[in-house]
Amino acid sequence: MLCERMPRSKDISLPNPHERFTALYTTYQARVYGYAASRAGHQLAEEVVSETFLVAWRRLDDIPADAQLPWLLRVARNILRDNYRQAARRESLEAELRTWTEQAIADAGEHAVERVAVLRALAGLSDADKEVLTLTTWHGLSAAEAAEVVGCSKAAFFVRLHRARRRLQSAIDVTRTSASPKPVTVPGGELR
Amino acid sequence: MSRKPDAMDLLAMARPAALDRGSRLSADDLLAMAQAEPPRESSRLRRARPRRWALWAPLATAAIVALVFVLVTRLASPPAVLDPPRANQELFDLADRIDRLPATGGAYWREVRIDGTPLAGGGYTLTVSGRSETWVPRDPADPVLRLAWRREAARPATAADERAWRAAGAPDRVKGHCENKGPCPSVPVADEPQDCRYTMGVDPTGTYPDATVSTFTMADLAAIPTDPDKLIERLRAYHAIWNARGFTQPFETFLPTTANLLGMPLSPAQRAALIRVLAALPTTRVVGTVTDPLGRRGISVDLGGEGGSLVYSGKPRKELPVSYRLILDPTTGATLAHVSYAARTALGATKGQVMGYQARGPESGWTGKPASPPKGCKRTGSVQ
């Protein structure tokens, strides 16, 4: 499970700004990347990581030592909202979800059918539902941390999560009763 | 009868492994980009101040500086000298550090060049690297030795790329389009380039092989002045030679090119003098401390200019803008590498990603005579 504890202030209280920044980047860049990829696909994720950490460098003293990851994810969320057209971001994420679904179809491993069903169900949910669901399940945030990322109270987040979870369950049920997935060949990707 | 699986458990199970890929940029790459801007003052503090104060701040600061200056000049004896940090202070500091280092010497100047370009695809990136060496004698009566490795080697660019390459079955050869060289033959995945060839022969003119600044003999290089005025005078002479060849760029535009001398056989005092000239140029900017493509710490310097662009053979109408950086050894001031970075995220490249480099191998520098014939190398008529 991804619910690892975030490093506390004693781990990152390095005096040199460059060392602090490097420690922050090394610890969290993959998490920020994962969040950005789950919100906008890989095509935009790299740039979102860069922009997020450029903001982090400029505001190094503002980052709360005990909530660094939520702070970074909130910055990434704002960057996604402010710097990219909603339609472009959604299109990129839809393409990514199709890729993940195709990969799950091609994967003959355990629970492959369930994974396909849940990814297809997720793809059909609203953007807001996708976000609250993945913050807790894919990115390992507690409800309080996730609430901080989306900018609402913990209680409000619980309500949103509960409703999103119900809609996900319904969507999974619908997906399961539809046609069974066909195996597809995933292109290996030609070396450029 | 089995219980219906929980939607959240199913979702957690379906988490794509690709989310763990992480950015291809290293902390150093990001730091180099980030260091273009200094960390700002805490925004909490900024918000606490009334905006009017911000408008008046420059005037207030000027007034305080003026007051301090008046007090200092009137009260202090002897007058205190205010010495604010200069632009590119890191380069001036570097020059001060190396100025008095002892000059070294040898019968030969060995120049080892390792270049690299990325080759991306299949979910991972490889760095295709090549190697060549030139041994230039101090005495033109001795032979010049040139070595080149004919087969390049490809290695996964990062640890994450290595994991992805292994997950793809660890292919021992890769084939595709190099980013900036057009169609490439298949390249073996190996630690080092293979198939070394060499030529060895006397060059009676004794000309140093790098003529990008001017045409030098070893004696010419040894005579480059360390006095700032005389050095500028000498650089003007090099510029005049270039203009006589048909180039029309002004002296100020030519000056950044003289940084190429930092990879040539200069003494520490000569390098220090040249670094001071470069540091004072308005177009020069220290980007920060970075790790060069061979893993060495260095000072990354932007010498100005418009950068360039990478033309993709597979995408003829698309170009990727790149920025060039010179990376200097913080202990000697000598060139470690010239690196080009993607200036924006496009065409499969990420802003700040290394798109190519020419590094000086750590063996470069003054040395004794080479083994003849060089070990593990075949003689050939020509070495490119």
Short mmCIF file of C-alpha atoms in Angstrom, two decimals, chain B residues 130-354:
data_model
loop_
_atom_site.label_atom_id
_atom_site.label_comp_id
_atom_site.label_asym_id
_atom_site.label_seq_id
_atom_site.Cartn_x
_atom_site.Cartn_y
_atom_site.Cartn_z
CA GLY B 130 31.24 7.62 -28.90
CA ARG B 131 34.87 8.22 -28.04
CA SER B 132 37.91 9.73 -29.70
CA GLU B 133 41.31 10.89 -28.50
CA THR B 134 44.04 13.16 -29.76
CA TRP B 135 47.57 13.22 -28.36
CA VAL B 136 49.24 16.47 -29.37
CA PRO B 137 53.02 16.68 -28.79
CA ARG B 138 54.57 19.75 -27.20
CA ASP B 139 57.45 19.29 -29.62
CA PRO B 140 56.15 19.29 -33.23
CA ALA B 141 58.93 16.85 -34.12
CA ASP B 142 57.03 14.16 -32.20
CA PRO B 143 54.13 12.38 -33.88
CA VAL B 144 50.47 13.25 -33.33
CA LEU B 145 48.36 10.27 -32.25
CA ARG B 146 44.66 10.11 -33.11
CA LEU B 147 42.36 7.36 -31.93
CA ALA B 148 38.72 6.77 -32.73
CA TRP B 149 36.33 4.03 -31.68
CA ARG B 150 34.25 3.02 -34.68
CA ARG B 151 31.37 1.35 -32.88
CA GLU B 152 29.33 3.46 -30.50
CA ALA B 153 27.88 1.99 -27.34
CA ALA B 154 24.41 2.46 -25.89
CA ARG B 155 23.67 2.45 -22.17
CA PRO B 156 20.39 3.11 -20.32
CA ALA B 157 20.37 6.81 -19.51
CA THR B 158 19.20 6.50 -15.90
CA ALA B 159 18.54 3.81 -13.29
CA ALA B 160 14.84 4.02 -14.15
CA ASP B 161 15.67 3.53 -17.83
CA GLU B 162 17.81 0.54 -16.93
CA ARG B 163 14.89 -1.01 -15.07
CA ALA B 164 12.62 -0.39 -18.06
CA TRP B 165 15.26 -1.80 -20.44
CA ARG B 166 15.57 -4.93 -18.30
CA ALA B 167 11.80 -5.24 -18.10
CA ALA B 168 11.77 -5.14 -21.91
CA GLY B 169 14.04 -8.20 -22.00
CA ALA B 170 17.38 -6.34 -21.92
CA PRO B 171 17.92 -6.31 -25.72
CA ASP B 172 21.65 -6.35 -26.55
CA ARG B 173 21.26 -4.15 -29.62
CA VAL B 174 19.02 -1.20 -30.33
CA LYS B 175 18.06 0.30 -33.63
CA GLY B 176 16.27 3.44 -34.57
CA HIS B 177 16.66 7.07 -35.40
CA CYS B 178 19.22 9.01 -33.45
CA GLU B 179 17.81 12.28 -32.24
CA ASN B 180 20.07 14.46 -34.32
CA LYS B 181 21.95 12.27 -36.72
CA GLY B 182 19.29 10.76 -38.94
CA PRO B 183 18.89 7.02 -39.39
CA CYS B 184 21.40 5.09 -37.31
CA PRO B 185 22.71 1.59 -37.64
CA SER B 186 21.92 -0.77 -34.81
CA VAL B 187 23.99 0.01 -31.74
CA PRO B 188 25.20 -2.58 -29.22
CA VAL B 189 24.22 -2.05 -25.61
CA ALA B 190 27.66 -2.00 -23.98
CA ASP B 191 29.68 -0.14 -21.38
CA GLU B 192 32.23 1.29 -23.79
CA PRO B 193 32.54 2.03 -27.52
CA GLN B 194 34.37 -0.71 -29.46
CA ASP B 195 36.74 -1.17 -32.38
CA CYS B 196 39.54 1.31 -31.75
CA ARG B 197 41.55 2.56 -34.75
CA TYR B 198 44.49 4.93 -34.74
CA THR B 199 46.78 7.01 -36.92
CA MET B 200 50.16 8.31 -35.87
CA GLY B 201 52.24 10.79 -37.82
CA VAL B 202 54.29 13.96 -37.53
CA ASP B 203 52.50 17.25 -38.29
CA PRO B 204 55.37 19.56 -39.22
CA THR B 205 53.17 22.65 -38.79
CA GLY B 206 52.57 21.74 -35.15
CA THR B 207 49.01 23.08 -35.40
CA TYR B 208 46.70 22.42 -32.47
CA PRO B 209 43.65 20.48 -33.76
CA ASP B 210 40.98 22.82 -32.34
CA ALA B 211 40.92 25.92 -34.54
CA THR B 212 37.58 27.32 -33.36
CA VAL B 213 39.23 30.34 -31.72
CA SER B 214 42.30 30.72 -33.88
CA THR B 215 45.11 28.67 -35.38
CA PHE B 216 47.59 27.85 -32.66
CA THR B 217 50.82 26.02 -32.14
CA MET B 218 51.62 24.77 -28.67
CA ALA B 219 54.00 27.69 -28.32
CA ASP B 220 51.20 30.14 -29.25
CA LEU B 221 48.96 28.68 -26.58
CA ALA B 222 51.69 28.86 -23.96
CA ALA B 223 52.15 32.55 -24.79
CA ILE B 224 48.54 33.62 -24.18
CA PRO B 225 48.81 36.52 -21.70
CA THR B 226 47.52 36.47 -18.16
CA ASP B 227 47.45 40.25 -17.89
CA PRO B 228 43.79 41.32 -18.50
CA ASP B 229 44.56 44.16 -20.94
CA LYS B 230 47.05 42.11 -22.90
CA LEU B 231 44.66 39.18 -22.99
CA ILE B 232 41.87 41.33 -24.44
CA GLU B 233 44.35 42.65 -26.98
CA ARG B 234 45.24 39.07 -27.95
CA LEU B 235 41.59 38.07 -28.22
CA ARG B 236 41.01 41.06 -30.51
CA ALA B 237 43.78 39.71 -32.71
CA TYR B 238 42.02 36.34 -32.91
CA HIS B 239 38.80 38.15 -33.76
CA ALA B 240 40.55 40.06 -36.54
CA ILE B 241 41.76 36.75 -37.99
CA TRP B 242 38.19 35.43 -38.03
CA ASN B 243 36.89 38.59 -39.66
CA ALA B 244 39.65 38.38 -42.27
CA ARG B 245 38.22 34.98 -43.13
CA GLY B 246 34.89 36.57 -43.99
CA PHE B 247 33.09 36.57 -40.64
CA THR B 248 31.51 39.86 -39.69
CA GLN B 249 30.39 39.36 -36.11
CA PRO B 250 31.37 42.10 -33.64
CA PHE B 251 34.06 41.46 -31.05
CA GLU B 252 31.49 41.18 -28.22
CA THR B 253 29.69 38.41 -30.09
CA PHE B 254 32.94 36.62 -30.80
CA LEU B 255 34.16 36.71 -27.18
CA PRO B 256 32.00 33.82 -25.85
CA THR B 257 33.62 31.57 -28.48
CA THR B 258 36.95 32.08 -26.77
CA ALA B 259 35.63 29.89 -23.92
CA ASN B 260 36.75 27.00 -26.15
CA LEU B 261 40.28 27.82 -24.98
CA LEU B 262 39.32 26.44 -21.56
CA GLY B 263 39.54 22.94 -23.06
CA MET B 264 42.99 23.56 -24.49
CA PRO B 265 46.44 23.37 -22.89
CA LEU B 266 46.46 26.59 -20.87
CA SER B 267 48.05 27.15 -17.49
CA PRO B 268 45.77 27.77 -14.49
CA ALA B 269 46.71 31.48 -14.54
CA GLN B 270 45.78 31.73 -18.22
CA ARG B 271 42.45 30.02 -17.58
CA ALA B 272 41.81 32.34 -14.62
CA ALA B 273 42.42 35.42 -16.79
CA LEU B 274 40.10 34.16 -19.51
CA ILE B 275 37.38 33.19 -17.01
CA ARG B 276 37.44 36.76 -15.63
CA VAL B 277 36.95 38.11 -19.16
CA LEU B 278 34.03 35.74 -19.77
CA ALA B 279 32.48 36.42 -16.36
CA ALA B 280 32.37 40.14 -17.07
CA LEU B 281 30.45 39.73 -20.32
CA PRO B 282 26.84 40.92 -20.07
CA THR B 283 25.65 37.79 -21.87
CA THR B 284 27.31 35.37 -19.43
CA ARG B 285 25.18 33.83 -16.69
CA VAL B 286 26.10 31.20 -14.15
CA VAL B 287 23.27 28.69 -14.14
CA GLY B 288 24.44 26.78 -11.07
CA THR B 289 26.26 23.71 -9.88
CA VAL B 290 25.33 20.62 -11.85
CA THR B 291 26.51 17.09 -12.49
CA ASP B 292 27.93 16.71 -15.96
CA PRO B 293 27.07 13.75 -18.22
CA LEU B 294 30.10 11.84 -16.88
CA GLY B 295 28.95 12.32 -13.28
CA ARG B 296 31.30 15.13 -12.24
CA ARG B 297 30.26 18.22 -10.33
CA GLY B 298 30.72 21.38 -12.33
CA ILE B 299 29.71 24.99 -12.74
CA SER B 300 27.14 25.35 -15.51
CA VAL B 301 27.55 28.53 -17.52
CA ASP B 302 25.26 30.05 -20.11
CA LEU B 303 27.42 32.10 -22.45
CA GLY B 304 24.42 33.73 -24.09
CA GLY B 305 23.42 33.43 -27.69
CA GLU B 306 20.17 32.19 -29.06
CA GLY B 307 20.70 28.50 -28.44
CA GLY B 308 19.99 26.19 -31.31
CA SER B 309 17.55 23.62 -32.44
CA LEU B 310 17.57 19.91 -32.95
CA VAL B 311 16.19 18.75 -36.26
CA TYR B 312 14.61 15.32 -36.19
CA SER B 313 15.25 13.22 -39.23
CA GLY B 314 11.98 11.39 -38.67
CA LYS B 315 10.04 14.64 -38.25
CA PRO B 316 11.57 16.93 -40.87
CA ARG B 317 9.31 19.89 -40.26
CA LYS B 318 9.68 19.81 -36.51
CA GLU B 319 12.54 21.23 -34.53
CA LEU B 320 13.29 21.14 -30.84
CA PRO B 321 14.90 24.30 -29.46
CA VAL B 322 17.89 23.58 -27.26
CA SER B 323 20.03 25.66 -24.90
CA TYR B 324 23.77 25.25 -24.73
CA ARG B 325 25.72 25.19 -21.50
CA LEU B 326 29.42 25.06 -20.75
CA ILE B 327 30.28 23.08 -17.64
CA LEU B 328 33.53 23.99 -15.93
CA ASP B 329 35.62 22.05 -13.44
CA PRO B 330 35.28 23.95 -10.12
CA THR B 331 38.85 23.04 -9.12
CA THR B 332 40.74 23.81 -12.34
CA GLY B 333 38.45 26.00 -14.43
CA ALA B 334 38.95 23.64 -17.38
CA THR B 335 36.07 22.52 -19.55
CA LEU B 336 34.28 19.40 -18.39
CA ALA B 337 31.57 19.31 -21.03
CA HIS B 338 29.43 21.18 -23.50
CA VAL B 339 25.83 20.11 -23.01
CA SER B 340 22.65 20.92 -24.92
CA TYR B 341 19.35 20.82 -23.05
CA ALA B 342 15.80 20.76 -24.44
CA ALA B 343 14.48 24.30 -24.08
CA ARG B 344 10.86 23.12 -23.96
CA THR B 345 8.82 19.97 -23.63
CA ALA B 346 8.09 18.75 -27.12
CA LEU B 347 8.66 15.92 -29.57
CA GLY B 348 9.16 13.37 -26.85
CA ALA B 349 11.74 15.46 -25.01
CA THR B 350 11.24 17.12 -21.66
CA LYS B 351 12.31 20.66 -20.91
CA GLY B 352 15.75 20.46 -19.31
CA GLN B 353 16.51 16.98 -20.66
CA VAL B 354 20.04 16.46 -21.96
#
